[in-house]
């Protein structure tokens, strides 16, 4: 099959492209750095010529609610319209497990708008909701770290290896559209502060962690908001296994 990856230079997009190529599929990589602009639509029609399926693994470059909703809305409309013109048969969207359970997170607002457009759009679709990735704690630490101190919310998550997410996306992309797929998660719940501590240790970094709900995330994200729902698909790679590769 000929499969396009939107966000192909990002972590999940690159891994998905590799997984599909290993199985012999013709992969089209879509990214602004590769000459295709989802925000304007420039280059999309040429990129989607002859494409059977599209995997959308893009992320928003903005963090406020209005900006995130506007970005995902514009890029998703442009992508779906180009897919319709190219007669693409399957649109696969990577989303977030529990995205409908939280009203306070700006990124989740944007993802819900993206899901709405895909579900109401002209291209048959599958939405794949995944939990946070194993490197999520390191990402959060990078957002808040200053002078060797980082604020991290004590979120309860069930993280998944990025490579496992990519394998699921690749598998679904070559199949028939399935609507909203079950949540995809890693095998074990984790505390985000402890994940950050262990990740820093594995990478040989010294960072003093301050658990707080007063930084990037507030208490609207507490409890089981980010955990997978019932009947989730559990990926094999544990956080400990992923950490060993980080050392």
mmCIF file of C-alpha atoms in Angstrom:
data_model
loop_
_atom_site.group_PDB
_atom_site.id
_atom_site.type_symbol
_atom_site.label_atom_id
_atom_site.label_comp_id
_atom_site.label_asym_id
_atom_site.label_seq_id
_atom_site.Cartn_x
_atom_site.Cartn_y
_atom_site.Cartn_z
ATOM 1 C CA UNK A 1 0.000 0.000 0.000
ATOM 2 C CA UNK A 2 0.935 3.640 -0.389
ATOM 3 C CA UNK A 3 0.545 5.281 3.028
ATOM 4 C CA UNK A 4 1.186 8.898 3.980
ATOM 5 C CA UNK A 5 2.353 9.928 7.445
ATOM 6 C CA UNK A 6 1.454 13.449 8.560
ATOM 7 C CA UNK A 7 3.953 14.561 11.171
ATOM 8 C CA UNK A 8 6.532 12.190 9.742
ATOM 9 C CA UNK A 9 9.510 13.953 11.307
ATOM 10 C CA UNK A 10 8.088 13.704 14.830
ATOM 11 C CA UNK A 11 8.798 10.821 17.182
ATOM 12 C CA UNK A 12 5.678 8.727 16.551
ATOM 13 C CA UNK A 13 5.437 9.666 12.888
ATOM 14 C CA UNK A 14 9.031 8.625 12.195
ATOM 15 C CA UNK A 15 8.592 5.334 14.042
ATOM 16 C CA UNK A 16 5.338 4.605 12.188
ATOM 17 C CA UNK A 17 6.975 5.327 8.839
ATOM 18 C CA UNK A 18 9.785 2.918 9.706
ATOM 19 C CA UNK A 19 7.361 0.201 10.809
ATOM 20 C CA UNK A 20 5.378 0.470 7.569
ATOM 21 C CA UNK A 21 8.480 0.543 5.383
ATOM 22 C CA UNK A 22 9.799 -2.600 7.068
ATOM 23 C CA UNK A 23 6.595 -4.353 5.985
ATOM 24 C CA UNK A 24 7.172 -3.316 2.370
ATOM 25 C CA UNK A 25 4.710 -0.437 2.119
ATOM 26 C CA UNK A 26 5.400 2.708 0.118
ATOM 27 C CA UNK A 27 5.607 5.490 2.714
ATOM 28 C CA UNK A 28 5.016 9.162 1.899
ATOM 29 C CA UNK A 29 6.411 11.441 4.615
ATOM 30 C CA UNK A 30 4.454 14.655 5.163
ATOM 31 C CA UNK A 31 6.040 17.484 7.119
ATOM 32 C CA UNK A 32 6.642 21.208 6.734
ATOM 33 C CA UNK A 33 10.380 20.531 6.727
ATOM 34 C CA UNK A 34 9.818 18.197 3.772
ATOM 35 C CA UNK A 35 7.917 20.788 1.754
ATOM 36 C CA UNK A 36 4.294 20.061 2.714
ATOM 37 C CA UNK A 37 2.474 22.637 4.842
ATOM 38 C CA UNK A 38 -0.657 21.376 6.578
ATOM 39 C CA UNK A 39 -1.577 24.854 7.809
ATOM 40 C CA UNK A 40 -1.815 26.274 4.264
ATOM 41 C CA UNK A 41 -2.362 23.060 2.297
ATOM 42 C CA UNK A 42 0.661 23.762 0.121
ATOM 43 C CA UNK A 43 2.043 20.539 -1.348
ATOM 44 C CA UNK A 44 -0.724 18.308 -0.004
ATOM 45 C CA UNK A 45 -2.348 17.380 -3.301
ATOM 46 C CA UNK A 46 0.934 16.242 -4.812
ATOM 47 C CA UNK A 47 1.902 14.344 -1.645
ATOM 48 C CA UNK A 48 -1.372 12.399 -1.533
ATOM 49 C CA UNK A 49 -1.388 11.292 -5.168
ATOM 50 C CA UNK A 50 -2.088 7.561 -5.244
ATOM 51 C CA UNK A 51 -2.193 7.296 -1.427
ATOM 52 C CA UNK A 52 -4.430 4.599 0.065
ATOM 53 C CA UNK A 53 -4.314 5.669 3.732
ATOM 54 C CA UNK A 54 -3.109 8.578 5.851
ATOM 55 C CA UNK A 55 -1.848 8.411 9.439
ATOM 56 C CA UNK A 56 -2.103 11.743 11.259
ATOM 57 C CA UNK A 57 0.506 11.846 14.033
ATOM 58 C CA UNK A 58 0.899 15.621 14.094
ATOM 59 C CA UNK A 59 1.259 17.737 17.210
ATOM 60 C CA UNK A 60 0.364 21.379 17.834
ATOM 61 C CA UNK A 61 3.206 23.924 18.104
ATOM 62 C CA UNK A 62 1.075 26.160 20.354
ATOM 63 C CA UNK A 63 -0.028 25.606 23.953
ATOM 64 C CA UNK A 64 -2.980 27.933 24.602
ATOM 65 C CA UNK A 65 -6.547 26.723 24.128
ATOM 66 C CA UNK A 66 -7.559 28.995 21.245
ATOM 67 C CA UNK A 67 -4.306 28.456 19.383
ATOM 68 C CA UNK A 68 -4.412 24.684 19.753
ATOM 69 C CA UNK A 69 -8.028 24.443 18.595
ATOM 70 C CA UNK A 70 -7.302 26.736 15.637
ATOM 71 C CA UNK A 71 -4.181 24.806 14.627
ATOM 72 C CA UNK A 72 -5.745 21.356 14.776
ATOM 73 C CA UNK A 73 -8.915 22.650 13.122
ATOM 74 C CA UNK A 74 -7.075 24.196 10.176
ATOM 75 C CA UNK A 75 -4.637 21.362 9.574
ATOM 76 C CA UNK A 76 -7.292 18.658 9.900
ATOM 77 C CA UNK A 77 -9.684 20.398 7.494
ATOM 78 C CA UNK A 78 -6.907 20.857 4.955
ATOM 79 C CA UNK A 79 -5.766 17.266 5.274
ATOM 80 C CA UNK A 80 -9.260 15.772 4.991
ATOM 81 C CA UNK A 81 -10.135 17.942 1.991
ATOM 82 C CA UNK A 82 -6.968 16.882 0.193
ATOM 83 C CA UNK A 83 -7.647 13.247 1.052
ATOM 84 C CA UNK A 84 -11.140 13.509 -0.405
ATOM 85 C CA UNK A 85 -9.743 14.941 -3.642
ATOM 86 C CA UNK A 86 -7.164 12.145 -3.782
ATOM 87 C CA UNK A 87 -9.799 9.491 -2.948
ATOM 88 C CA UNK A 88 -7.887 8.281 0.100
ATOM 89 C CA UNK A 89 -9.717 5.303 1.595
ATOM 90 C CA UNK A 90 -8.671 5.496 5.256
ATOM 91 C CA UNK A 91 -7.750 8.293 7.676
ATOM 92 C CA UNK A 92 -6.055 7.157 10.904
ATOM 93 C CA UNK A 93 -5.818 9.710 13.711
ATOM 94 C CA UNK A 94 -3.601 9.304 16.763
ATOM 95 C CA UNK A 95 -5.448 10.789 19.726
ATOM 96 C CA UNK A 96 -5.310 10.671 23.536
ATOM 97 C CA UNK A 97 -6.977 8.177 25.875
ATOM 98 C CA UNK A 98 -9.423 9.990 28.159
ATOM 99 C CA UNK A 99 -9.398 13.152 26.040
ATOM 100 C CA UNK A 100 -13.134 13.570 26.600
ATOM 101 C CA UNK A 101 -12.858 13.346 30.390
ATOM 102 C CA UNK A 102 -10.920 16.568 30.943
ATOM 103 C CA UNK A 103 -12.128 20.130 30.383
ATOM 104 C CA UNK A 104 -9.134 22.039 31.706
ATOM 105 C CA UNK A 105 -6.291 21.097 29.392
ATOM 106 C CA UNK A 106 -5.719 23.266 26.305
ATOM 107 C CA UNK A 107 -4.170 20.460 24.257
ATOM 108 C CA UNK A 108 -7.160 18.211 24.935
ATOM 109 C CA UNK A 109 -9.507 20.904 23.602
ATOM 110 C CA UNK A 110 -7.563 20.841 20.349
ATOM 111 C CA UNK A 111 -7.582 17.055 20.120
ATOM 112 C CA UNK A 112 -11.335 16.945 20.696
ATOM 113 C CA UNK A 113 -11.822 19.375 17.814
ATOM 114 C CA UNK A 114 -9.581 17.202 15.665
ATOM 115 C CA UNK A 115 -11.587 14.079 16.566
ATOM 116 C CA UNK A 116 -14.870 15.876 15.822
ATOM 117 C CA UNK A 117 -13.719 16.914 12.361
ATOM 118 C CA UNK A 118 -12.435 13.445 11.512
ATOM 119 C CA UNK A 119 -15.629 11.716 12.690
ATOM 120 C CA UNK A 120 -17.805 14.139 10.711
ATOM 121 C CA UNK A 121 -15.506 14.250 7.711
ATOM 122 C CA UNK A 122 -15.692 12.782 4.216
ATOM 123 C CA UNK A 123 -12.998 10.098 4.603
ATOM 124 C CA UNK A 124 -13.574 6.728 6.332
ATOM 125 C CA UNK A 125 -11.655 6.839 9.593
ATOM 126 C CA UNK A 126 -10.142 5.209 12.640
ATOM 127 C CA UNK A 127 -9.308 7.170 15.793
ATOM 128 C CA UNK A 128 -6.652 5.540 17.978
ATOM 129 C CA UNK A 129 -6.636 6.913 21.562
ATOM 130 C CA UNK A 130 -3.287 6.223 23.259
ATOM 131 C CA UNK A 131 -2.080 6.951 26.767
ATOM 132 C CA UNK A 132 0.978 9.115 27.455
ATOM 133 C CA UNK A 133 4.304 7.844 26.166
ATOM 134 C CA UNK A 134 7.183 6.529 28.246
ATOM 135 C CA UNK A 135 9.138 9.726 27.559
ATOM 136 C CA UNK A 136 6.284 11.953 28.782
ATOM 137 C CA UNK A 137 7.887 12.576 32.182
ATOM 138 C CA UNK A 138 11.087 13.751 30.529
ATOM 139 C CA UNK A 139 9.080 16.060 28.279
ATOM 140 C CA UNK A 140 7.224 17.612 31.219
ATOM 141 C CA UNK A 141 10.502 18.077 33.088
ATOM 142 C CA UNK A 142 11.968 19.890 30.088
ATOM 143 C CA UNK A 143 9.005 22.295 30.079
ATOM 144 C CA UNK A 144 9.459 23.396 33.685
ATOM 145 C CA UNK A 145 13.131 22.852 34.522
ATOM 146 C CA UNK A 146 15.038 25.938 35.613
ATOM 147 C CA UNK A 147 18.370 26.032 37.442
ATOM 148 C CA UNK A 148 18.239 22.307 38.134
ATOM 149 C CA UNK A 149 14.687 22.346 39.550
ATOM 150 C CA UNK A 150 11.562 21.095 37.782
ATOM 151 C CA UNK A 151 7.894 21.170 38.791
ATOM 152 C CA UNK A 152 6.011 17.965 37.983
ATOM 153 C CA UNK A 153 2.372 17.171 38.702
ATOM 154 C CA UNK A 154 1.757 13.817 40.445
ATOM 155 C CA UNK A 155 -0.305 12.504 37.543
ATOM 156 C CA UNK A 156 -1.420 8.886 37.447
ATOM 157 C CA UNK A 157 -0.684 7.546 33.966
ATOM 158 C CA UNK A 158 -0.330 4.181 32.239
ATOM 159 C CA UNK A 159 2.446 4.986 29.781
ATOM 160 C CA UNK A 160 3.176 3.219 26.533
ATOM 161 C CA UNK A 161 6.371 2.835 24.521
ATOM 162 C CA UNK A 162 6.447 5.077 21.424
ATOM 163 C CA UNK A 163 7.499 2.100 19.277
ATOM 164 C CA UNK A 164 4.443 0.151 20.464
ATOM 165 C CA UNK A 165 2.163 3.032 19.467
ATOM 166 C CA UNK A 166 3.791 3.117 16.044
ATOM 167 C CA UNK A 167 3.256 -0.618 15.575
ATOM 168 C CA UNK A 168 -0.465 -0.251 16.365
ATOM 169 C CA UNK A 169 -0.843 2.683 13.963
ATOM 170 C CA UNK A 170 0.942 0.771 11.212
ATOM 171 C CA UNK A 171 -1.269 -2.277 11.769
ATOM 172 C CA UNK A 172 -4.480 -0.238 11.660
ATOM 173 C CA UNK A 173 -3.418 1.836 8.650
ATOM 174 C CA UNK A 174 -3.244 -1.220 6.402
ATOM 175 C CA UNK A 175 -6.666 -2.486 7.507
ATOM 176 C CA UNK A 176 -10.237 -1.321 7.093
ATOM 177 C CA UNK A 177 -11.575 1.780 8.900
ATOM 178 C CA UNK A 178 -12.792 0.897 12.408
ATOM 179 C CA UNK A 179 -14.280 4.100 13.812
ATOM 180 C CA UNK A 180 -13.180 4.802 17.367
ATOM 181 C CA UNK A 181 -10.635 2.157 18.352
ATOM 182 C CA UNK A 182 -10.163 0.975 21.928
ATOM 183 C CA UNK A 183 -7.691 2.809 24.141
ATOM 184 C CA UNK A 184 -4.098 1.700 23.654
ATOM 185 C CA UNK A 185 -1.937 1.673 26.790
ATOM 186 C CA UNK A 186 1.187 0.304 28.379
ATOM 187 C CA UNK A 187 1.089 -2.560 30.854
ATOM 188 C CA UNK A 188 1.457 -0.693 34.182
ATOM 189 C CA UNK A 189 0.166 2.459 35.909
ATOM 190 C CA UNK A 190 2.891 4.882 36.994
ATOM 191 C CA UNK A 191 3.244 8.101 38.987
ATOM 192 C CA UNK A 192 4.628 10.868 36.779
ATOM 193 C CA UNK A 193 6.952 12.259 39.457
ATOM 194 C CA UNK A 194 8.494 8.827 39.988
ATOM 195 C CA UNK A 195 8.793 8.378 36.226
ATOM 196 C CA UNK A 196 10.663 11.689 36.003
ATOM 197 C CA UNK A 197 13.028 10.686 38.815
ATOM 198 C CA UNK A 198 13.813 7.312 37.266
ATOM 199 C CA UNK A 199 14.240 8.788 33.782
ATOM 200 C CA UNK A 200 16.711 11.363 35.069
ATOM 201 C CA UNK A 201 18.650 8.659 36.897
ATOM 202 C CA UNK A 202 18.791 6.500 33.765
ATOM 203 C CA UNK A 203 20.083 9.458 31.750
ATOM 204 C CA UNK A 204 22.578 10.510 34.399
ATOM 205 C CA UNK A 205 20.849 13.836 35.074
ATOM 206 C CA UNK A 206 20.464 15.538 38.450
ATOM 207 C CA UNK A 207 17.205 17.469 38.720
ATOM 208 C CA UNK A 208 15.354 18.332 41.928
ATOM 209 C CA UNK A 209 11.701 17.517 41.366
ATOM 210 C CA UNK A 210 8.931 19.511 43.015
ATOM 211 C CA UNK A 211 5.545 17.727 42.965
ATOM 212 C CA UNK A 212 2.830 20.340 42.438
ATOM 213 C CA UNK A 213 -0.570 20.939 40.839
ATOM 214 C CA UNK A 214 0.315 24.623 40.344
ATOM 215 C CA UNK A 215 2.428 24.331 37.205
ATOM 216 C CA UNK A 216 1.629 22.763 33.826
ATOM 217 C CA UNK A 217 -1.229 20.534 35.038
ATOM 218 C CA UNK A 218 -3.895 21.205 37.653
ATOM 219 C CA UNK A 219 -6.149 18.925 39.694
ATOM 220 C CA UNK A 220 -8.547 18.491 36.768
ATOM 221 C CA UNK A 221 -6.003 15.906 35.571
ATOM 222 C CA UNK A 222 -5.914 14.028 38.902
ATOM 223 C CA UNK A 223 -7.246 10.551 39.600
ATOM 224 C CA UNK A 224 -8.022 8.199 36.719
ATOM 225 C CA UNK A 225 -8.583 10.900 34.065
ATOM 226 C CA UNK A 226 -5.586 9.795 31.989
ATOM 227 C CA UNK A 227 -5.910 6.043 32.531
ATOM 228 C CA UNK A 228 -7.233 3.779 29.743
ATOM 229 C CA UNK A 229 -10.854 2.734 29.711
ATOM 230 C CA UNK A 230 -12.201 -0.788 30.004
ATOM 231 C CA UNK A 231 -11.250 -3.204 27.251
ATOM 232 C CA UNK A 232 -8.044 -1.340 26.419
ATOM 233 C CA UNK A 233 -5.406 -2.903 24.211
ATOM 234 C CA UNK A 234 -2.313 -3.397 26.354
ATOM 235 C CA UNK A 235 1.040 -3.034 24.613
ATOM 236 C CA UNK A 236 3.951 -5.211 25.772
ATOM 237 C CA UNK A 237 6.824 -2.854 26.606
ATOM 238 C CA UNK A 238 7.053 -1.846 30.268
ATOM 239 C CA UNK A 239 8.473 1.448 31.487
ATOM 240 C CA UNK A 240 11.415 -0.447 33.044
ATOM 241 C CA UNK A 241 12.218 -2.099 29.716
ATOM 242 C CA UNK A 242 12.144 1.267 27.957
ATOM 243 C CA UNK A 243 14.348 2.802 30.663
ATOM 244 C CA UNK A 244 17.010 0.157 30.166
ATOM 245 C CA UNK A 245 17.360 1.337 26.579
ATOM 246 C CA UNK A 246 17.831 4.909 27.856
ATOM 247 C CA UNK A 247 20.900 4.043 29.917
#
